[in-house]
């Protein structure tokens, strides 16, 4: 691909972003569709992300993904936002910037891909964690299920997440054995099990035989939770699915074409050093 003055620029903005898989994913799709565009990683450090994001609006990018810790600042900096927490920015023809959140729908897409019958199987959800990703997923899934129980290390954050949904409930962090036994769908949305972070022993032995177990951590791809759930023969969903589908929905918002999720998965497995 030749980069010229006409090449459109897209980016992932966050801190850190040096190991982000988004450039590999989006540049692969840009090549698939023969687009004159390039996707780079922009670290945004420092105290006042709002000022930097506000200034960035004037540069005429095509689009951007925003990741931790700047998703709320991005929603505030945009001229309009569908959510208070944004992971996608789109520059419009009039120079204004729109913000979107594709995290929840990205998770839902990955769930439907791996467990197409999930809606018939799921009335009770156990959400492990109450951070940004947990809340985005829970908000999207809430209309389709009876209850979502948040179990969070810091109970106040779990309570606040539960209160934001009509069917939100809380479960004590030391009551996970009961929670695992009652859930049809378990979503692991804490940083536990992530490379460089602590691990824990989840009570997978308590899971129902037809439970679905999802872990949104993708480094490592095969987390201790997923390994234990697979050993029990449960349906499992890894974190790459959510990453790819939130990205695919971002790409569609920018270019109005649906990119190939399977091709992205093959590329990202290679990037992660996973044999296919
Ligand atoms: P966040 O807003 O910082 O939330 C972190 C969550 O992890 C909180 O619930 C926090 O609990 C919990 N936690 C942290 N350390 C813990 C520990 N030692 N024991 C128990 N709980 C602990 O982060 P986030 O953006 O939601 O991301 C959470 C995870 O999801 C990260 O691993 C991230 O990489 C992954 N993620 C994946 C995707 C994807 O596309 N697959 C997308 C977004 C995020 P407290 O409230 O008690 O601190």
PDB file of C-alpha atoms and ligand atoms in Angstrom:
ATOM      1  CA  UNK A   1       0.000   0.000   0.000  1.00  0.00           C
ATOM      2  CA  UNK A   2       1.252   3.491  -0.837  1.00  0.00           C
ATOM      3  CA  UNK A   3       0.688   6.160   1.788  1.00  0.00           C
ATOM      4  CA  UNK A   4       0.040   9.581   0.277  1.00  0.00           C
ATOM      5  CA  UNK A   5      -1.351  12.943   1.357  1.00  0.00           C
ATOM      6  CA  UNK A   6      -4.814  11.577   0.591  1.00  0.00           C
ATOM      7  CA  UNK A   7      -4.482   8.536   2.879  1.00  0.00           C
ATOM      8  CA  UNK A   8      -7.068   8.597   5.645  1.00  0.00           C
ATOM      9  CA  UNK A   9      -5.768   8.134   9.180  1.00  0.00           C
ATOM     10  CA  UNK A  10      -7.393   6.106  11.964  1.00  0.00           C
ATOM     11  CA  UNK A  11      -5.979   5.274  15.374  1.00  0.00           C
ATOM     12  CA  UNK A  12      -6.399   3.538  18.679  1.00  0.00           C
ATOM     13  CA  UNK A  13      -5.928   6.063  21.486  1.00  0.00           C
ATOM     14  CA  UNK A  14      -5.175   4.933  25.031  1.00  0.00           C
ATOM     15  CA  UNK A  15      -2.492   4.370  27.629  1.00  0.00           C
ATOM     16  CA  UNK A  16      -0.848   1.959  27.076  1.00  0.00           C
ATOM     17  CA  UNK A  17      -1.442   1.029  23.406  1.00  0.00           C
ATOM     18  CA  UNK A  18       1.979  -0.280  22.346  1.00  0.00           C
ATOM     19  CA  UNK A  19       0.765  -3.900  22.441  1.00  0.00           C
ATOM     20  CA  UNK A  20      -2.712  -3.250  21.040  1.00  0.00           C
ATOM     21  CA  UNK A  21      -3.973  -5.782  18.491  1.00  0.00           C
ATOM     22  CA  UNK A  22      -6.242  -3.175  16.867  1.00  0.00           C
ATOM     23  CA  UNK A  23      -3.705  -1.942  14.243  1.00  0.00           C
ATOM     24  CA  UNK A  24      -3.148  -5.527  12.978  1.00  0.00           C
ATOM     25  CA  UNK A  25      -6.904  -6.120  12.878  1.00  0.00           C
ATOM     26  CA  UNK A  26      -7.935  -2.892  11.145  1.00  0.00           C
ATOM     27  CA  UNK A  27      -4.992  -2.688   8.711  1.00  0.00           C
ATOM     28  CA  UNK A  28      -5.839  -6.256   7.657  1.00  0.00           C
ATOM     29  CA  UNK A  29      -9.428  -5.213   6.905  1.00  0.00           C
ATOM     30  CA  UNK A  30      -8.260  -1.994   5.184  1.00  0.00           C
ATOM     31  CA  UNK A  31      -6.154  -4.173   2.849  1.00  0.00           C
ATOM     32  CA  UNK A  32      -9.030  -6.659   2.331  1.00  0.00           C
ATOM     33  CA  UNK A  33     -11.232  -3.801   1.117  1.00  0.00           C
ATOM     34  CA  UNK A  34      -8.526  -1.946  -0.875  1.00  0.00           C
ATOM     35  CA  UNK A  35      -9.067   1.277   1.114  1.00  0.00           C
ATOM     36  CA  UNK A  36      -6.643   4.198   1.084  1.00  0.00           C
ATOM     37  CA  UNK A  37      -6.330   4.364   4.861  1.00  0.00           C
ATOM     38  CA  UNK A  38      -3.939   3.494   7.670  1.00  0.00           C
ATOM     39  CA  UNK A  39      -4.592   2.639  11.337  1.00  0.00           C
ATOM     40  CA  UNK A  40      -1.954   3.471  13.956  1.00  0.00           C
ATOM     41  CA  UNK A  41      -1.574   3.375  17.761  1.00  0.00           C
ATOM     42  CA  UNK A  42      -1.445   6.750  19.545  1.00  0.00           C
ATOM     43  CA  UNK A  43      -0.443   6.712  23.223  1.00  0.00           C
ATOM     44  CA  UNK A  44      -2.198   9.527  25.084  1.00  0.00           C
ATOM     45  CA  UNK A  45      -0.552  10.110  28.444  1.00  0.00           C
ATOM     46  CA  UNK A  46      -0.815  12.865  31.030  1.00  0.00           C
ATOM     47  CA  UNK A  47      -3.381  14.514  33.205  1.00  0.00           C
ATOM     48  CA  UNK A  48      -5.789  16.175  30.805  1.00  0.00           C
ATOM     49  CA  UNK A  49      -6.929  13.778  28.060  1.00  0.00           C
ATOM     50  CA  UNK A  50      -9.944  16.018  27.350  1.00  0.00           C
ATOM     51  CA  UNK A  51      -7.738  18.843  26.061  1.00  0.00           C
ATOM     52  CA  UNK A  52      -5.755  16.481  23.809  1.00  0.00           C
ATOM     53  CA  UNK A  53      -8.896  14.777  22.506  1.00  0.00           C
ATOM     54  CA  UNK A  54     -10.513  18.173  21.898  1.00  0.00           C
ATOM     55  CA  UNK A  55      -7.499  19.309  19.867  1.00  0.00           C
ATOM     56  CA  UNK A  56      -7.396  16.001  17.973  1.00  0.00           C
ATOM     57  CA  UNK A  57     -10.903  16.675  16.685  1.00  0.00           C
ATOM     58  CA  UNK A  58      -9.468  19.401  14.437  1.00  0.00           C
ATOM     59  CA  UNK A  59      -7.037  17.096  12.624  1.00  0.00           C
ATOM     60  CA  UNK A  60      -9.533  15.458  10.301  1.00  0.00           C
ATOM     61  CA  UNK A  61      -8.984  11.815  11.156  1.00  0.00           C
ATOM     62  CA  UNK A  62     -11.418   9.292   9.658  1.00  0.00           C
ATOM     63  CA  UNK A  63     -12.001   7.527  12.928  1.00  0.00           C
ATOM     64  CA  UNK A  64     -10.527   6.248  16.152  1.00  0.00           C
ATOM     65  CA  UNK A  65     -10.969   3.627  18.803  1.00  0.00           C
ATOM     66  CA  UNK A  66     -10.498   4.751  22.369  1.00  0.00           C
ATOM     67  CA  UNK A  67      -9.382   2.427  25.097  1.00  0.00           C
ATOM     68  CA  UNK A  68      -8.586   2.629  28.822  1.00  0.00           C
ATOM     69  CA  UNK A  69      -8.325   5.051  30.520  1.00  0.00           C
ATOM     70  CA  UNK A  70      -9.847   7.569  28.091  1.00  0.00           C
ATOM     71  CA  UNK A  71     -13.302   6.231  27.166  1.00  0.00           C
ATOM     72  CA  UNK A  72     -15.232   8.687  29.325  1.00  0.00           C
ATOM     73  CA  UNK A  73     -13.090  11.651  28.254  1.00  0.00           C
ATOM     74  CA  UNK A  74     -13.689  10.662  24.614  1.00  0.00           C
ATOM     75  CA  UNK A  75     -17.466  10.658  25.081  1.00  0.00           C
ATOM     76  CA  UNK A  76     -17.268  14.116  26.678  1.00  0.00           C
ATOM     77  CA  UNK A  77     -14.919  15.528  24.022  1.00  0.00           C
ATOM     78  CA  UNK A  78     -17.137  14.440  21.097  1.00  0.00           C
ATOM     79  CA  UNK A  79     -19.807  16.740  19.686  1.00  0.00           C
ATOM     80  CA  UNK A  80     -22.391  14.010  20.247  1.00  0.00           C
ATOM     81  CA  UNK A  81     -22.230  10.604  21.957  1.00  0.00           C
ATOM     82  CA  UNK A  82     -24.649   7.692  22.194  1.00  0.00           C
ATOM     83  CA  UNK A  83     -23.156   6.741  25.559  1.00  0.00           C
ATOM     84  CA  UNK A  84     -21.302   8.298  28.501  1.00  0.00           C
ATOM     85  CA  UNK A  85     -18.436   5.911  27.778  1.00  0.00           C
ATOM     86  CA  UNK A  86     -17.195   5.740  24.178  1.00  0.00           C
ATOM     87  CA  UNK A  87     -14.823   3.371  22.402  1.00  0.00           C
ATOM     88  CA  UNK A  88     -15.366   4.721  18.868  1.00  0.00           C
ATOM     89  CA  UNK A  89     -14.991   8.216  17.410  1.00  0.00           C
ATOM     90  CA  UNK A  90     -16.059   9.110  13.885  1.00  0.00           C
ATOM     91  CA  UNK A  91     -15.179  12.348  12.104  1.00  0.00           C
ATOM     92  CA  UNK A  92     -18.174  13.580  10.101  1.00  0.00           C
ATOM     93  CA  UNK A  93     -18.095  15.499   6.804  1.00  0.00           C
ATOM     94  CA  UNK A  94     -18.947  18.775   8.564  1.00  0.00           C
ATOM     95  CA  UNK A  95     -15.859  18.362  10.792  1.00  0.00           C
ATOM     96  CA  UNK A  96     -17.788  17.386  13.910  1.00  0.00           C
ATOM     97  CA  UNK A  97     -17.033  14.193  15.827  1.00  0.00           C
ATOM     98  CA  UNK A  98     -19.554  11.525  16.861  1.00  0.00           C
ATOM     99  CA  UNK A  99     -18.902   8.973  19.595  1.00  0.00           C
ATOM    100  CA  UNK A 100     -20.261   5.426  19.921  1.00  0.00           C
ATOM    101  CA  UNK A 101     -19.848   2.388  22.130  1.00  0.00           C
ATOM    102  CA  UNK A 102     -19.534  -0.981  20.365  1.00  0.00           C
ATOM    103  CA  UNK A 103     -18.154  -2.969  23.340  1.00  0.00           C
ATOM    104  CA  UNK A 104     -21.480  -4.407  24.513  1.00  0.00           C
ATOM    105  CA  UNK A 105     -22.704  -5.321  21.042  1.00  0.00           C
ATOM    106  CA  UNK A 106     -19.266  -6.727  20.248  1.00  0.00           C
ATOM    107  CA  UNK A 107     -19.629  -9.084  23.194  1.00  0.00           C
ATOM    108  CA  UNK A 108     -23.160 -10.003  22.113  1.00  0.00           C
ATOM    109  CA  UNK A 109     -21.938 -10.782  18.582  1.00  0.00           C
ATOM    110  CA  UNK A 110     -19.232 -13.071  19.947  1.00  0.00           C
ATOM    111  CA  UNK A 111     -21.764 -14.793  22.204  1.00  0.00           C
ATOM    112  CA  UNK A 112     -24.157 -15.360  19.303  1.00  0.00           C
ATOM    113  CA  UNK A 113     -21.303 -16.638  17.132  1.00  0.00           C
ATOM    114  CA  UNK A 114     -20.151 -19.289  19.633  1.00  0.00           C
ATOM    115  CA  UNK A 115     -23.521 -20.098  21.259  1.00  0.00           C
ATOM    116  CA  UNK A 116     -26.265 -19.221  18.717  1.00  0.00           C
ATOM    117  CA  UNK A 117     -28.902 -20.667  21.067  1.00  0.00           C
ATOM    118  CA  UNK A 118     -27.773 -18.600  24.085  1.00  0.00           C
ATOM    119  CA  UNK A 119     -31.047 -16.719  24.445  1.00  0.00           C
ATOM    120  CA  UNK A 120     -33.034 -19.913  24.916  1.00  0.00           C
ATOM    121  CA  UNK A 121     -30.467 -21.090  27.479  1.00  0.00           C
ATOM    122  CA  UNK A 122     -29.919 -17.908  29.486  1.00  0.00           C
ATOM    123  CA  UNK A 123     -32.085 -16.295  32.106  1.00  0.00           C
ATOM    124  CA  UNK A 124     -29.562 -15.732  34.922  1.00  0.00           C
ATOM    125  CA  UNK A 125     -26.247 -13.985  34.260  1.00  0.00           C
ATOM    126  CA  UNK A 126     -23.337 -13.757  36.674  1.00  0.00           C
ATOM    127  CA  UNK A 127     -21.105 -10.785  35.873  1.00  0.00           C
ATOM    128  CA  UNK A 128     -17.682 -10.973  37.494  1.00  0.00           C
ATOM    129  CA  UNK A 129     -16.497  -7.373  37.810  1.00  0.00           C
ATOM    130  CA  UNK A 130     -18.190  -4.002  37.601  1.00  0.00           C
ATOM    131  CA  UNK A 131     -15.685  -1.963  35.601  1.00  0.00           C
ATOM    132  CA  UNK A 132     -16.214  -0.296  32.235  1.00  0.00           C
ATOM    133  CA  UNK A 133     -16.324  -3.499  30.194  1.00  0.00           C
ATOM    134  CA  UNK A 134     -18.616  -5.315  32.646  1.00  0.00           C
ATOM    135  CA  UNK A 135     -21.079  -2.429  32.633  1.00  0.00           C
ATOM    136  CA  UNK A 136     -21.090  -2.101  28.839  1.00  0.00           C
ATOM    137  CA  UNK A 137     -21.772  -5.820  28.399  1.00  0.00           C
ATOM    138  CA  UNK A 138     -24.416  -5.909  31.130  1.00  0.00           C
ATOM    139  CA  UNK A 139     -26.279  -2.902  29.698  1.00  0.00           C
ATOM    140  CA  UNK A 140     -26.468  -4.542  26.273  1.00  0.00           C
ATOM    141  CA  UNK A 141     -27.486  -7.960  27.542  1.00  0.00           C
ATOM    142  CA  UNK A 142     -29.948  -6.748  30.178  1.00  0.00           C
ATOM    143  CA  UNK A 143     -33.105  -6.645  27.978  1.00  0.00           C
ATOM    144  CA  UNK A 144     -32.665 -10.301  26.976  1.00  0.00           C
ATOM    145  CA  UNK A 145     -32.293 -11.919  30.409  1.00  0.00           C
ATOM    146  CA  UNK A 146     -34.127 -12.128  33.739  1.00  0.00           C
ATOM    147  CA  UNK A 147     -31.334 -11.114  36.122  1.00  0.00           C
ATOM    148  CA  UNK A 148     -27.726  -9.965  36.079  1.00  0.00           C
ATOM    149  CA  UNK A 149     -25.840 -10.481  39.333  1.00  0.00           C
ATOM    150  CA  UNK A 150     -22.703  -8.356  39.697  1.00  0.00           C
ATOM    151  CA  UNK A 151     -19.990  -9.824  41.906  1.00  0.00           C
ATOM    152  CA  UNK A 152     -17.242  -7.283  42.410  1.00  0.00           C
ATOM    153  CA  UNK A 153     -14.257  -7.097  44.747  1.00  0.00           C
ATOM    154  CA  UNK A 154     -15.264  -3.550  45.739  1.00  0.00           C
ATOM    155  CA  UNK A 155     -18.943  -3.959  46.704  1.00  0.00           C
ATOM    156  CA  UNK A 156     -19.894  -0.287  46.177  1.00  0.00           C
ATOM    157  CA  UNK A 157     -18.975  -0.479  42.488  1.00  0.00           C
ATOM    158  CA  UNK A 158     -21.010  -3.676  42.125  1.00  0.00           C
ATOM    159  CA  UNK A 159     -23.995  -2.011  43.798  1.00  0.00           C
ATOM    160  CA  UNK A 160     -23.772   1.034  41.563  1.00  0.00           C
ATOM    161  CA  UNK A 161     -23.611  -1.168  38.440  1.00  0.00           C
ATOM    162  CA  UNK A 162     -26.606  -3.222  39.642  1.00  0.00           C
ATOM    163  CA  UNK A 163     -28.642  -0.094  40.367  1.00  0.00           C
ATOM    164  CA  UNK A 164     -28.112   1.156  36.815  1.00  0.00           C
ATOM    165  CA  UNK A 165     -30.152  -1.749  35.387  1.00  0.00           C
ATOM    166  CA  UNK A 166     -33.787  -2.733  36.058  1.00  0.00           C
ATOM    167  CA  UNK A 167     -32.765  -6.375  36.500  1.00  0.00           C
ATOM    168  CA  UNK A 168     -29.371  -5.744  38.119  1.00  0.00           C
ATOM    169  CA  UNK A 169     -28.596  -7.545  41.395  1.00  0.00           C
ATOM    170  CA  UNK A 170     -25.507  -7.978  43.546  1.00  0.00           C
ATOM    171  CA  UNK A 171     -23.707 -11.052  44.794  1.00  0.00           C
ATOM    172  CA  UNK A 172     -21.052 -10.950  47.500  1.00  0.00           C
ATOM    173  CA  UNK A 173     -17.522 -11.586  46.237  1.00  0.00           C
ATOM    174  CA  UNK A 174     -17.159 -14.300  48.884  1.00  0.00           C
ATOM    175  CA  UNK A 175     -20.354 -16.002  47.677  1.00  0.00           C
ATOM    176  CA  UNK A 176     -19.090 -16.993  44.227  1.00  0.00           C
ATOM    177  CA  UNK A 177     -19.686 -20.709  44.751  1.00  0.00           C
ATOM    178  CA  UNK A 178     -23.426 -20.069  44.974  1.00  0.00           C
ATOM    179  CA  UNK A 179     -23.310 -17.618  42.076  1.00  0.00           C
ATOM    180  CA  UNK A 180     -21.520 -20.062  39.785  1.00  0.00           C
ATOM    181  CA  UNK A 181     -24.062 -22.746  40.636  1.00  0.00           C
ATOM    182  CA  UNK A 182     -27.058 -20.542  39.795  1.00  0.00           C
ATOM    183  CA  UNK A 183     -25.878 -18.903  36.554  1.00  0.00           C
ATOM    184  CA  UNK A 184     -26.702 -19.842  32.968  1.00  0.00           C
ATOM    185  CA  UNK A 185     -24.099 -17.415  31.631  1.00  0.00           C
ATOM    186  CA  UNK A 186     -20.944 -16.367  33.498  1.00  0.00           C
ATOM    187  CA  UNK A 187     -18.979 -13.392  32.155  1.00  0.00           C
ATOM    188  CA  UNK A 188     -15.491 -12.848  33.578  1.00  0.00           C
ATOM    189  CA  UNK A 189     -14.844  -9.106  33.137  1.00  0.00           C
ATOM    190  CA  UNK A 190     -12.195  -8.411  35.792  1.00  0.00           C
ATOM    191  CA  UNK A 191      -8.472  -8.211  35.115  1.00  0.00           C
ATOM    192  CA  UNK A 192      -7.915 -11.471  37.049  1.00  0.00           C
ATOM    193  CA  UNK A 193      -6.062 -14.047  34.949  1.00  0.00           C
ATOM    194  CA  UNK A 194      -4.664 -11.393  32.608  1.00  0.00           C
ATOM    195  CA  UNK A 195      -0.896 -11.499  31.919  1.00  0.00           C
ATOM    196  CA  UNK A 196       0.880  -9.714  34.768  1.00  0.00           C
ATOM    197  CA  UNK A 197      -2.225  -9.697  37.000  1.00  0.00           C
ATOM    198  CA  UNK A 198      -3.184 -12.038  39.848  1.00  0.00           C
ATOM    199  CA  UNK A 199      -5.105 -15.241  39.186  1.00  0.00           C
ATOM    200  CA  UNK A 200      -7.784 -16.858  41.282  1.00  0.00           C
ATOM    201  CA  UNK A 201      -9.375 -20.281  41.525  1.00  0.00           C
ATOM    202  CA  UNK A 202     -12.945 -19.988  40.227  1.00  0.00           C
ATOM    203  CA  UNK A 203     -15.548 -22.491  41.524  1.00  0.00           C
ATOM    204  CA  UNK A 204     -16.129 -23.996  38.069  1.00  0.00           C
ATOM    205  CA  UNK A 205     -17.021 -27.349  39.660  1.00  0.00           C
ATOM    206  CA  UNK A 206     -20.286 -25.703  40.773  1.00  0.00           C
ATOM    207  CA  UNK A 207     -21.357 -24.701  37.237  1.00  0.00           C
ATOM    208  CA  UNK A 208     -24.540 -26.108  35.745  1.00  0.00           C
ATOM    209  CA  UNK A 209     -23.954 -28.667  32.992  1.00  0.00           C
ATOM    210  CA  UNK A 210     -25.308 -26.353  30.276  1.00  0.00           C
ATOM    211  CA  UNK A 211     -23.718 -23.119  31.525  1.00  0.00           C
ATOM    212  CA  UNK A 212     -21.933 -20.811  29.093  1.00  0.00           C
ATOM    213  CA  UNK A 213     -18.640 -19.384  30.370  1.00  0.00           C
ATOM    214  CA  UNK A 214     -17.106 -16.279  28.776  1.00  0.00           C
ATOM    215  CA  UNK A 215     -13.825 -14.603  29.687  1.00  0.00           C
ATOM    216  CA  UNK A 216     -13.162 -11.239  28.039  1.00  0.00           C
ATOM    217  CA  UNK A 217      -9.452 -11.328  28.904  1.00  0.00           C
ATOM    218  CA  UNK A 218      -7.530 -12.292  25.734  1.00  0.00           C
ATOM    219  CA  UNK A 219      -3.938 -12.144  26.994  1.00  0.00           C
ATOM    220  CA  UNK A 220      -3.618 -15.050  27.586  1.00  0.00           C
ATOM    221  CA  UNK A 221      -6.261 -16.382  25.230  1.00  0.00           C
ATOM    222  CA  UNK A 222      -6.692 -19.585  27.217  1.00  0.00           C
ATOM    223  CA  UNK A 223      -7.337 -18.200  30.698  1.00  0.00           C
ATOM    224  CA  UNK A 224      -7.454 -20.431  33.796  1.00  0.00           C
ATOM    225  CA  UNK A 225     -11.250 -19.966  33.887  1.00  0.00           C
ATOM    226  CA  UNK A 226     -11.717 -21.117  30.280  1.00  0.00           C
ATOM    227  CA  UNK A 227      -9.335 -24.042  30.728  1.00  0.00           C
ATOM    228  CA  UNK A 228     -11.312 -25.229  33.776  1.00  0.00           C
ATOM    229  CA  UNK A 229     -14.662 -24.710  32.017  1.00  0.00           C
ATOM    230  CA  UNK A 230     -13.522 -26.634  28.911  1.00  0.00           C
ATOM    231  CA  UNK A 231     -12.314 -29.483  31.108  1.00  0.00           C
ATOM    232  CA  UNK A 232     -15.911 -29.712  32.334  1.00  0.00           C
ATOM    233  CA  UNK A 233     -17.228 -29.743  28.746  1.00  0.00           C
ATOM    234  CA  UNK A 234     -18.975 -26.349  29.069  1.00  0.00           C
ATOM    235  CA  UNK A 235     -19.525 -23.917  26.190  1.00  0.00           C
ATOM    236  CA  UNK A 236     -16.744 -21.329  26.389  1.00  0.00           C
ATOM    237  CA  UNK A 237     -16.143 -17.953  24.745  1.00  0.00           C
ATOM    238  CA  UNK A 238     -12.719 -16.326  24.677  1.00  0.00           C
ATOM    239  CA  UNK A 239     -11.921 -12.604  24.767  1.00  0.00           C
ATOM    240  CA  UNK A 240     -10.763 -12.378  21.160  1.00  0.00           C
ATOM    241  CA  UNK A 241     -14.369 -12.624  19.953  1.00  0.00           C
ATOM    242  CA  UNK A 242     -15.418  -9.429  21.754  1.00  0.00           C
ATOM    243  CA  UNK A 243     -12.284  -7.598  20.579  1.00  0.00           C
ATOM    244  CA  UNK A 244     -12.892  -8.575  16.956  1.00  0.00           C
ATOM    245  CA  UNK A 245     -16.617  -7.826  16.933  1.00  0.00           C
ATOM    246  CA  UNK A 246     -16.353  -4.441  18.668  1.00  0.00           C
ATOM    247  CA  UNK A 247     -13.686  -3.688  16.051  1.00  0.00           C
ATOM    248  CA  UNK A 248     -15.868  -4.928  13.193  1.00  0.00           C
ATOM    249  CA  UNK A 249     -18.703  -2.659  14.326  1.00  0.00           C
ATOM    250  CA  UNK A 250     -16.221   0.254  14.552  1.00  0.00           C
ATOM    251  CA  UNK A 251     -15.005  -0.458  11.014  1.00  0.00           C
ATOM    252  CA  UNK A 252     -18.574  -0.521   9.742  1.00  0.00           C
ATOM    253  CA  UNK A 253     -19.276   2.851  11.387  1.00  0.00           C
ATOM    254  CA  UNK A 254     -16.277   4.383   9.581  1.00  0.00           C
ATOM    255  CA  UNK A 255     -16.418   2.712   6.161  1.00  0.00           C
ATOM    256  CA  UNK A 256     -19.979   1.380   5.866  1.00  0.00           C
ATOM    257  CA  UNK A 257     -18.773  -2.147   5.030  1.00  0.00           C
ATOM    258  CA  UNK A 258     -18.887  -5.267   7.183  1.00  0.00           C
ATOM    259  CA  UNK A 259     -15.364  -6.691   7.553  1.00  0.00           C
ATOM    260  CA  UNK A 260     -14.545 -10.401   7.770  1.00  0.00           C
ATOM    261  CA  UNK A 261     -14.376 -11.492  11.439  1.00  0.00           C
ATOM    262  CA  UNK A 262     -12.887 -14.906  10.600  1.00  0.00           C
ATOM    263  CA  UNK A 263      -9.964 -13.358   8.721  1.00  0.00           C
ATOM    264  CA  UNK A 264      -9.300 -11.062  11.695  1.00  0.00           C
ATOM    265  CA  UNK A 265      -9.329 -14.018  14.071  1.00  0.00           C
ATOM    266  CA  UNK A 266      -6.737 -15.862  11.978  1.00  0.00           C
ATOM    267  CA  UNK A 267      -4.506 -12.772  11.879  1.00  0.00           C
ATOM    268  CA  UNK A 268      -4.810 -12.076  15.587  1.00  0.00           C
ATOM    269  CA  UNK A 269      -4.126 -15.689  16.548  1.00  0.00           C
ATOM    270  CA  UNK A 270      -0.892 -15.360  14.597  1.00  0.00           C
ATOM    271  CA  UNK A 271      -0.132 -12.042  16.313  1.00  0.00           C
ATOM    272  CA  UNK A 272      -0.725 -13.707  19.695  1.00  0.00           C
ATOM    273  CA  UNK A 273       1.557 -16.603  18.724  1.00  0.00           C
ATOM    274  CA  UNK A 274      -1.312 -19.117  18.862  1.00  0.00           C
ATOM    275  CA  UNK A 275      -1.119 -22.136  16.550  1.00  0.00           C
ATOM    276  CA  UNK A 276      -4.250 -22.443  14.362  1.00  0.00           C
TER     277      UNK A 276
HETATM  278  P1  LIG B   1     -11.746  -1.594  34.738  1.00  0.00           P
HETATM  279  O1  LIG B   1     -12.837  -0.645  34.417  1.00  0.00           O
HETATM  280  O2  LIG B   1     -10.471  -1.084  35.308  1.00  0.00           O
HETATM  281  O3  LIG B   1     -12.357  -2.718  35.715  1.00  0.00           O
HETATM  282  C1  LIG B   1     -11.505  -3.678  36.296  1.00  0.00           C
HETATM  283  C2  LIG B   1     -12.342  -4.705  37.043  1.00  0.00           C
HETATM  284  O4  LIG B   1     -11.453  -5.723  37.520  1.00  0.00           O
HETATM  285  C3  LIG B   1     -13.060  -4.138  38.273  1.00  0.00           C
HETATM  286  O5  LIG B   1     -14.286  -4.820  38.449  1.00  0.00           O
HETATM  287  C4  LIG B   1     -12.077  -4.472  39.391  1.00  0.00           C
HETATM  288  O6  LIG B   1     -12.670  -4.568  40.663  1.00  0.00           O
HETATM  289  C5  LIG B   1     -11.621  -5.833  38.959  1.00  0.00           C
HETATM  290  N1  LIG B   1     -10.341  -6.234  39.566  1.00  0.00           N
HETATM  291  C6  LIG B   1      -9.125  -5.688  39.338  1.00  0.00           C
HETATM  292  N2  LIG B   1      -8.189  -6.335  40.080  1.00  0.00           N
HETATM  293  C7  LIG B   1      -8.857  -7.276  40.813  1.00  0.00           C
HETATM  294  C8  LIG B   1      -8.454  -8.248  41.775  1.00  0.00           C
HETATM  295  N3  LIG B   1      -7.162  -8.392  42.149  1.00  0.00           N
HETATM  296  N4  LIG B   1      -9.408  -9.059  42.314  1.00  0.00           N
HETATM  297  C9  LIG B   1     -10.699  -8.937  41.947  1.00  0.00           C
HETATM  298  N5  LIG B   1     -11.145  -8.029  41.042  1.00  0.00           N
HETATM  299  C10 LIG B   1     -10.225  -7.210  40.490  1.00  0.00           C
HETATM  300  O7  LIG B   1     -11.291  -2.418  33.425  1.00  0.00           O
HETATM  301  P2  LIG B   1     -12.167  -2.819  32.144  1.00  0.00           P
HETATM  302  O8  LIG B   1     -11.901  -1.854  31.060  1.00  0.00           O
HETATM  303  O9  LIG B   1     -13.561  -3.094  32.546  1.00  0.00           O
HETATM  304  O10 LIG B   1     -11.428  -4.185  31.705  1.00  0.00           O
HETATM  305  C11 LIG B   1     -11.532  -5.359  32.481  1.00  0.00           C
HETATM  306  C12 LIG B   1     -10.855  -6.515  31.731  1.00  0.00           C
HETATM  307  O11 LIG B   1     -11.519  -6.737  30.481  1.00  0.00           O
HETATM  308  C13 LIG B   1      -9.401  -6.250  31.363  1.00  0.00           C
HETATM  309  O12 LIG B   1      -8.677  -7.452  31.528  1.00  0.00           O
HETATM  310  C14 LIG B   1      -9.442  -5.880  29.881  1.00  0.00           C
HETATM  311  O13 LIG B   1      -8.253  -6.230  29.194  1.00  0.00           O
HETATM  312  C15 LIG B   1     -10.602  -6.753  29.409  1.00  0.00           C
HETATM  313  N6  LIG B   1     -11.289  -6.180  28.240  1.00  0.00           N
HETATM  314  C16 LIG B   1     -11.418  -6.965  27.143  1.00  0.00           C
HETATM  315  C17 LIG B   1     -12.077  -6.481  26.033  1.00  0.00           C
HETATM  316  C18 LIG B   1     -12.216  -7.333  24.804  1.00  0.00           C
HETATM  317  O14 LIG B   1     -12.519  -6.789  23.736  1.00  0.00           O
HETATM  318  N7  LIG B   1     -12.033  -8.616  24.914  1.00  0.00           N
HETATM  319  C19 LIG B   1     -12.620  -5.183  26.041  1.00  0.00           C
HETATM  320  C20 LIG B   1     -12.486  -4.411  27.210  1.00  0.00           C
HETATM  321  C21 LIG B   1     -11.809  -4.936  28.312  1.00  0.00           C
HETATM  322  P3  LIG B   1     -12.681  -3.296  41.676  1.00  0.00           P
HETATM  323  O15 LIG B   1     -13.892  -2.486  41.292  1.00  0.00           O
HETATM  324  O16 LIG B   1     -12.781  -3.929  43.012  1.00  0.00           O
HETATM  325  O17 LIG B   1     -11.398  -2.555  41.444  1.00  0.00           O
END
